[in-house]
């Protein structure tokens, strides 16, 4: 039997303080901290470039073979680090990631965020602190949360009928790191040509700016570094939770096999994403795109799986709390590191790729297009006439539904945020009233080798 949660403010405060203490002790004592490794790559590359006349892609973290692997515009965007010492840069990175996480949670929560209150948000933050991809992102000093915040900003614009402004966030994210470029594909699949053109123009403009700042670095990246996966890390490393990682651990070097798998995944993604976008379910459309990007990227380290966060928002919104809880629990365990030394055999095939199976399963099954009745705008013939309210179907004001002039016949559901929720999260202070919600029809392995940089540091 599940113990009852405290109902008084004092009891809730004691629970939050106890949980926060436990989470702090866990993260400060287990051998899982990554020592700001990726941030040291960024900082060292920028410092060598600006202060020592070095080249961006020549720098290596002392004692390793790892250096800068992102497009040149990422280095241009990181130039402010040249004004800081390393410790200050670490603090700045921590604050930026915290701010990005706050933006992500606000966008994903939508209107339900206001109902969570301090208690619900405090429990959410404590639980997220145990989520391995998120924990590793902070500990590495990674940039993926910033990119996710940029992308979800465009999702919000599309979901709230402001599609004319969408595309800038995706374009900037794609110029900093190549993986988010798949979101331009999402815009094309969804028929949002204006937003796709904006994203493409922003990405190309940022790339051209970087080429003007350092032509040699840009030439080297686009002709050599981009095609050299050894610069990023070993494909068969257990942290690589992409389809390419599975094939590499199986000893399958044939690129044709990987390309075939990628095409199949992209086919499924295109069909499901198109349906979600047509239904106006932009949260699900962006969630599916994040899943597909993780699967088709040649290298998807565990910390890159913060792109799964929108999928959890969809699961919570559609009432699949147990499934969301089970997947969250697995993604807190670092179970894949049990096969750090040997991923052979059936157990290795299944266990070392656990996170990839989760990502693939979500791509195939994630509920999409399930918005609340009345908040979905359909085709151009959709009527804005308000039906008479009834206890089972409360009235929705026509003002709450906006049609995007650039929708190309697709829907734009609006509810003040990305998630148009049908069911509140687990810690909502109270259920929505009948005027806002129709009546319902009927948290890591402590193995030191998993975090050892000397064995094989998970690179940026």
PDB file of N, CA, C and O in Angstrom, residues 303-352:
ATOM      1  N   UNK A 303      23.905  11.538 -21.596  1.00  0.00           N
ATOM      2  CA  UNK A 303      23.459  12.876 -21.206  1.00  0.00           C
ATOM      3  C   UNK A 303      22.689  13.579 -22.318  1.00  0.00           C
ATOM      4  O   UNK A 303      21.988  14.560 -22.055  1.00  0.00           O
ATOM      5  N   UNK A 304      22.790  13.080 -23.549  1.00  0.00           N
ATOM      6  CA  UNK A 304      21.990  13.667 -24.623  1.00  0.00           C
ATOM      7  C   UNK A 304      20.502  13.322 -24.481  1.00  0.00           C
ATOM      8  O   UNK A 304      19.659  13.953 -25.124  1.00  0.00           O
ATOM      9  N   UNK A 305      20.197  12.345 -23.647  1.00  0.00           N
ATOM     10  CA  UNK A 305      18.812  11.889 -23.524  1.00  0.00           C
ATOM     11  C   UNK A 305      17.924  12.850 -22.734  1.00  0.00           C
ATOM     12  O   UNK A 305      16.772  12.522 -22.440  1.00  0.00           O
ATOM     13  N   UNK A 306      18.434  14.032 -22.421  1.00  0.00           N
ATOM     14  CA  UNK A 306      17.532  15.064 -21.887  1.00  0.00           C
ATOM     15  C   UNK A 306      16.481  15.421 -22.930  1.00  0.00           C
ATOM     16  O   UNK A 306      15.431  15.991 -22.592  1.00  0.00           O
ATOM     17  N   UNK A 307      16.727  15.031 -24.200  1.00  0.00           N
ATOM     18  CA  UNK A 307      15.731  15.262 -25.246  1.00  0.00           C
ATOM     19  C   UNK A 307      14.499  14.389 -25.061  1.00  0.00           C
ATOM     20  O   UNK A 307      13.507  14.548 -25.779  1.00  0.00           O
ATOM     21  N   UNK A 308      14.526  13.470 -24.068  1.00  0.00           N
ATOM     22  CA  UNK A 308      13.350  12.663 -23.749  1.00  0.00           C
ATOM     23  C   UNK A 308      12.378  13.394 -22.832  1.00  0.00           C
ATOM     24  O   UNK A 308      11.252  12.931 -22.628  1.00  0.00           O
ATOM     25  N   UNK A 309      12.782  14.512 -22.251  1.00  0.00           N
ATOM     26  CA  UNK A 309      11.918  15.212 -21.295  1.00  0.00           C
ATOM     27  C   UNK A 309      10.546  15.578 -21.878  1.00  0.00           C
ATOM     28  O   UNK A 309       9.529  15.398 -21.200  1.00  0.00           O
ATOM     29  N   UNK A 310      10.451  16.061 -23.125  1.00  0.00           N
ATOM     30  CA  UNK A 310       9.111  16.328 -23.671  1.00  0.00           C
ATOM     31  C   UNK A 310       8.240  15.084 -23.755  1.00  0.00           C
ATOM     32  O   UNK A 310       7.008  15.175 -23.610  1.00  0.00           O
ATOM     33  N   UNK A 311       8.844  13.907 -23.959  1.00  0.00           N
ATOM     34  CA  UNK A 311       8.064  12.671 -23.999  1.00  0.00           C
ATOM     35  C   UNK A 311       7.428  12.380 -22.652  1.00  0.00           C
ATOM     36  O   UNK A 311       6.280  11.921 -22.583  1.00  0.00           O
ATOM     37  N   UNK A 312       8.143  12.649 -21.570  1.00  0.00           N
ATOM     38  CA  UNK A 312       7.565  12.457 -20.241  1.00  0.00           C
ATOM     39  C   UNK A 312       6.418  13.428 -20.009  1.00  0.00           C
ATOM     40  O   UNK A 312       5.420  13.088 -19.370  1.00  0.00           O
ATOM     41  N   UNK A 313       6.544  14.647 -20.536  1.00  0.00           N
ATOM     42  CA  UNK A 313       5.436  15.601 -20.419  1.00  0.00           C
ATOM     43  C   UNK A 313       4.197  15.070 -21.122  1.00  0.00           C
ATOM     44  O   UNK A 313       3.074  15.204 -20.617  1.00  0.00           O
ATOM     45  N   UNK A 314       4.377  14.444 -22.286  1.00  0.00           N
ATOM     46  CA  UNK A 314       3.244  13.878 -23.018  1.00  0.00           C
ATOM     47  C   UNK A 314       2.625  12.732 -22.234  1.00  0.00           C
ATOM     48  O   UNK A 314       1.393  12.617 -22.129  1.00  0.00           O
ATOM     49  N   UNK A 315       3.451  11.856 -21.662  1.00  0.00           N
ATOM     50  CA  UNK A 315       2.933  10.730 -20.882  1.00  0.00           C
ATOM     51  C   UNK A 315       2.117  11.218 -19.690  1.00  0.00           C
ATOM     52  O   UNK A 315       1.045  10.677 -19.388  1.00  0.00           O
ATOM     53  N   UNK A 316       2.598  12.233 -18.995  1.00  0.00           N
ATOM     54  CA  UNK A 316       1.870  12.762 -17.851  1.00  0.00           C
ATOM     55  C   UNK A 316       0.570  13.428 -18.299  1.00  0.00           C
ATOM     56  O   UNK A 316      -0.468  13.268 -17.660  1.00  0.00           O
ATOM     57  N   UNK A 317       0.630  14.151 -19.391  1.00  0.00           N
ATOM     58  CA  UNK A 317      -0.555  14.838 -19.888  1.00  0.00           C
ATOM     59  C   UNK A 317      -1.656  13.867 -20.277  1.00  0.00           C
ATOM     60  O   UNK A 317      -2.841  14.136 -20.066  1.00  0.00           O
ATOM     61  N   UNK A 318      -1.277  12.720 -20.831  1.00  0.00           N
ATOM     62  CA  UNK A 318      -2.265  11.748 -21.294  1.00  0.00           C
ATOM     63  C   UNK A 318      -2.624  10.727 -20.223  1.00  0.00           C
ATOM     64  O   UNK A 318      -3.323   9.754 -20.514  1.00  0.00           O
ATOM     65  N   UNK A 319      -2.167  10.938 -19.004  1.00  0.00           N
ATOM     66  CA  UNK A 319      -2.580  10.090 -17.895  1.00  0.00           C
ATOM     67  C   UNK A 319      -1.818   8.790 -17.740  1.00  0.00           C
ATOM     68  O   UNK A 319      -2.236   7.938 -16.959  1.00  0.00           O
ATOM     69  N   UNK A 320      -0.687   8.590 -18.436  1.00  0.00           N
ATOM     70  CA  UNK A 320       0.099   7.355 -18.320  1.00  0.00           C
ATOM     71  C   UNK A 320       1.148   7.521 -17.223  1.00  0.00           C
ATOM     72  O   UNK A 320       2.365   7.467 -17.480  1.00  0.00           O
ATOM     73  N   UNK A 321       0.673   7.730 -16.004  1.00  0.00           N
ATOM     74  CA  UNK A 321       1.578   8.023 -14.893  1.00  0.00           C
ATOM     75  C   UNK A 321       2.460   6.831 -14.541  1.00  0.00           C
ATOM     76  O   UNK A 321       3.646   6.994 -14.230  1.00  0.00           O
ATOM     77  N   UNK A 322       1.906   5.625 -14.555  1.00  0.00           N
ATOM     78  CA  UNK A 322       2.697   4.448 -14.182  1.00  0.00           C
ATOM     79  C   UNK A 322       3.796   4.173 -15.201  1.00  0.00           C
ATOM     80  O   UNK A 322       4.924   3.819 -14.835  1.00  0.00           O
ATOM     81  N   UNK A 323       3.477   4.328 -16.470  1.00  0.00           N
ATOM     82  CA  UNK A 323       4.497   4.116 -17.501  1.00  0.00           C
ATOM     83  C   UNK A 323       5.589   5.172 -17.376  1.00  0.00           C
ATOM     84  O   UNK A 323       6.786   4.856 -17.433  1.00  0.00           O
ATOM     85  N   UNK A 324       5.198   6.429 -17.180  1.00  0.00           N
ATOM     86  CA  UNK A 324       6.182   7.493 -17.000  1.00  0.00           C
ATOM     87  C   UNK A 324       7.056   7.217 -15.785  1.00  0.00           C
ATOM     88  O   UNK A 324       8.285   7.396 -15.828  1.00  0.00           O
ATOM     89  N   UNK A 325       6.444   6.756 -14.681  1.00  0.00           N
ATOM     90  CA  UNK A 325       7.196   6.452 -13.476  1.00  0.00           C
ATOM     91  C   UNK A 325       8.172   5.308 -13.665  1.00  0.00           C
ATOM     92  O   UNK A 325       9.321   5.356 -13.195  1.00  0.00           O
ATOM     93  N   UNK A 326       7.745   4.265 -14.378  1.00  0.00           N
ATOM     94  CA  UNK A 326       8.619   3.116 -14.616  1.00  0.00           C
ATOM     95  C   UNK A 326       9.812   3.498 -15.494  1.00  0.00           C
ATOM     96  O   UNK A 326      10.968   3.121 -15.212  1.00  0.00           O
ATOM     97  N   UNK A 327       9.559   4.234 -16.570  1.00  0.00           N
ATOM     98  CA  UNK A 327      10.652   4.652 -17.453  1.00  0.00           C
ATOM     99  C   UNK A 327      11.604   5.608 -16.740  1.00  0.00           C
ATOM    100  O   UNK A 327      12.832   5.525 -16.904  1.00  0.00           O
ATOM    101  N   UNK A 328      11.038   6.516 -15.941  1.00  0.00           N
ATOM    102  CA  UNK A 328      11.870   7.424 -15.148  1.00  0.00           C
ATOM    103  C   UNK A 328      12.785   6.640 -14.215  1.00  0.00           C
ATOM    104  O   UNK A 328      13.989   6.919 -14.114  1.00  0.00           O
ATOM    105  N   UNK A 329      12.235   5.643 -13.536  1.00  0.00           N
ATOM    106  CA  UNK A 329      13.018   4.845 -12.591  1.00  0.00           C
ATOM    107  C   UNK A 329      14.188   4.155 -13.291  1.00  0.00           C
ATOM    108  O   UNK A 329      15.320   4.140 -12.788  1.00  0.00           O
ATOM    109  N   UNK A 330      13.930   3.573 -14.467  1.00  0.00           N
ATOM    110  CA  UNK A 330      15.010   2.905 -15.213  1.00  0.00           C
ATOM    111  C   UNK A 330      16.081   3.909 -15.616  1.00  0.00           C
ATOM    112  O   UNK A 330      17.284   3.637 -15.514  1.00  0.00           O
ATOM    113  N   UNK A 331      15.665   5.089 -16.050  1.00  0.00           N
ATOM    114  CA  UNK A 331      16.623   6.100 -16.489  1.00  0.00           C
ATOM    115  C   UNK A 331      17.359   6.767 -15.331  1.00  0.00           C
ATOM    116  O   UNK A 331      18.210   7.630 -15.559  1.00  0.00           O
ATOM    117  N   UNK A 332      17.045   6.386 -14.116  1.00  0.00           N
ATOM    118  CA  UNK A 332      17.792   6.868 -12.945  1.00  0.00           C
ATOM    119  C   UNK A 332      18.842   5.859 -12.482  1.00  0.00           C
ATOM    120  O   UNK A 332      19.655   6.167 -11.612  1.00  0.00           O
ATOM    121  N   UNK A 333      18.832   4.644 -13.031  1.00  0.00           N
ATOM    122  CA  UNK A 333      19.630   3.545 -12.481  1.00  0.00           C
ATOM    123  C   UNK A 333      21.039   3.435 -13.036  1.00  0.00           C
ATOM    124  O   UNK A 333      21.867   2.761 -12.442  1.00  0.00           O
ATOM    125  N   UNK A 334      21.328   4.036 -14.184  1.00  0.00           N
ATOM    126  CA  UNK A 334      22.607   3.832 -14.884  1.00  0.00           C
ATOM    127  C   UNK A 334      22.825   2.362 -15.199  1.00  0.00           C
ATOM    128  O   UNK A 334      23.945   1.865 -15.199  1.00  0.00           O
ATOM    129  N   UNK A 335      21.746   1.647 -15.480  1.00  0.00           N
ATOM    130  CA  UNK A 335      21.823   0.209 -15.669  1.00  0.00           C
ATOM    131  C   UNK A 335      22.731  -0.172 -16.826  1.00  0.00           C
ATOM    132  O   UNK A 335      23.374  -1.224 -16.798  1.00  0.00           O
ATOM    133  N   UNK A 336      22.840   0.668 -17.851  1.00  0.00           N
ATOM    134  CA  UNK A 336      23.655   0.309 -19.017  1.00  0.00           C
ATOM    135  C   UNK A 336      25.127   0.138 -18.648  1.00  0.00           C
ATOM    136  O   UNK A 336      25.865  -0.604 -19.313  1.00  0.00           O
ATOM    137  N   UNK A 337      25.569   0.793 -17.557  1.00  0.00           N
ATOM    138  CA  UNK A 337      26.984   0.719 -17.179  1.00  0.00           C
ATOM    139  C   UNK A 337      27.361  -0.649 -16.617  1.00  0.00           C
ATOM    140  O   UNK A 337      28.549  -0.951 -16.464  1.00  0.00           O
ATOM    141  N   UNK A 338      26.392  -1.488 -16.310  1.00  0.00           N
ATOM    142  CA  UNK A 338      26.706  -2.848 -15.863  1.00  0.00           C
ATOM    143  C   UNK A 338      27.423  -3.630 -16.960  1.00  0.00           C
ATOM    144  O   UNK A 338      28.128  -4.610 -16.689  1.00  0.00           O
ATOM    145  N   UNK A 339      27.255  -3.217 -18.213  1.00  0.00           N
ATOM    146  CA  UNK A 339      27.907  -3.882 -19.347  1.00  0.00           C
ATOM    147  C   UNK A 339      29.040  -3.022 -19.897  1.00  0.00           C
ATOM    148  O   UNK A 339      29.366  -3.076 -21.073  1.00  0.00           O
ATOM    149  N   UNK A 340      29.681  -2.253 -19.007  1.00  0.00           N
ATOM    150  CA  UNK A 340      30.781  -1.373 -19.405  1.00  0.00           C
ATOM    151  C   UNK A 340      31.933  -2.164 -20.027  1.00  0.00           C
ATOM    152  O   UNK A 340      32.518  -1.761 -21.029  1.00  0.00           O
ATOM    153  N   UNK A 341      32.267  -3.305 -19.441  1.00  0.00           N
ATOM    154  CA  UNK A 341      33.406  -4.099 -19.910  1.00  0.00           C
ATOM    155  C   UNK A 341      33.035  -5.070 -21.021  1.00  0.00           C
ATOM    156  O   UNK A 341      33.826  -5.308 -21.935  1.00  0.00           O
ATOM    157  N   UNK A 342      31.843  -5.638 -20.942  1.00  0.00           N
ATOM    158  CA  UNK A 342      31.471  -6.694 -21.877  1.00  0.00           C
ATOM    159  C   UNK A 342      29.981  -6.616 -22.184  1.00  0.00           C
ATOM    160  O   UNK A 342      29.157  -6.855 -21.304  1.00  0.00           O
ATOM    161  N   UNK A 343      29.666  -6.287 -23.426  1.00  0.00           N
ATOM    162  CA  UNK A 343      28.268  -6.185 -23.849  1.00  0.00           C
ATOM    163  C   UNK A 343      27.884  -7.346 -24.746  1.00  0.00           C
ATOM    164  O   UNK A 343      26.923  -7.246 -25.521  1.00  0.00           O
ATOM    165  N   UNK A 344      28.590  -8.461 -24.642  1.00  0.00           N
ATOM    166  CA  UNK A 344      28.296  -9.610 -25.491  1.00  0.00           C
ATOM    167  C   UNK A 344      27.157 -10.425 -24.898  1.00  0.00           C
ATOM    168  O   UNK A 344      26.769 -10.248 -23.739  1.00  0.00           O
ATOM    169  N   UNK A 345      26.624 -11.346 -25.726  1.00  0.00           N
ATOM    170  CA  UNK A 345      25.556 -12.216 -25.272  1.00  0.00           C
ATOM    171  C   UNK A 345      24.203 -11.530 -25.321  1.00  0.00           C
ATOM    172  O   UNK A 345      24.088 -10.327 -25.574  1.00  0.00           O
ATOM    173  N   UNK A 346      23.185 -12.344 -25.041  1.00  0.00           N
ATOM    174  CA  UNK A 346      21.825 -11.817 -25.067  1.00  0.00           C
ATOM    175  C   UNK A 346      21.629 -10.764 -23.997  1.00  0.00           C
ATOM    176  O   UNK A 346      20.996  -9.718 -24.222  1.00  0.00           O
ATOM    177  N   UNK A 347      22.179 -11.027 -22.799  1.00  0.00           N
ATOM    178  CA  UNK A 347      22.027 -10.051 -21.716  1.00  0.00           C
ATOM    179  C   UNK A 347      22.711  -8.741 -22.065  1.00  0.00           C
ATOM    180  O   UNK A 347      22.193  -7.655 -21.771  1.00  0.00           O
ATOM    181  N   UNK A 348      23.866  -8.809 -22.708  1.00  0.00           N
ATOM    182  CA  UNK A 348      24.567  -7.598 -23.118  1.00  0.00           C
ATOM    183  C   UNK A 348      23.791  -6.838 -24.177  1.00  0.00           C
ATOM    184  O   UNK A 348      23.690  -5.603 -24.139  1.00  0.00           O
ATOM    185  N   UNK A 349      23.232  -7.580 -25.133  1.00  0.00           N
ATOM    186  CA  UNK A 349      22.452  -6.950 -26.197  1.00  0.00           C
ATOM    187  C   UNK A 349      21.241  -6.216 -25.626  1.00  0.00           C
ATOM    188  O   UNK A 349      20.934  -5.086 -26.018  1.00  0.00           O
ATOM    189  N   UNK A 350      20.566  -6.854 -24.693  1.00  0.00           N
ATOM    190  CA  UNK A 350      19.378  -6.237 -24.107  1.00  0.00           C
ATOM    191  C   UNK A 350      19.739  -5.172 -23.085  1.00  0.00           C
ATOM    192  O   UNK A 350      19.190  -4.066 -23.099  1.00  0.00           O
ATOM    193  N   UNK A 351      20.663  -5.489 -22.184  1.00  0.00           N
ATOM    194  CA  UNK A 351      20.958  -4.593 -21.079  1.00  0.00           C
ATOM    195  C   UNK A 351      21.772  -3.374 -21.439  1.00  0.00           C
ATOM    196  O   UNK A 351      21.459  -2.255 -20.995  1.00  0.00           O
ATOM    197  N   UNK A 352      22.806  -3.542 -22.266  1.00  0.00           N
ATOM    198  CA  UNK A 352      23.666  -2.400 -22.586  1.00  0.00           C
ATOM    199  C   UNK A 352      22.958  -1.377 -23.463  1.00  0.00           C
ATOM    200  O   UNK A 352      23.412  -0.233 -23.582  1.00  0.00           O
TER     201      UNK A 352
END
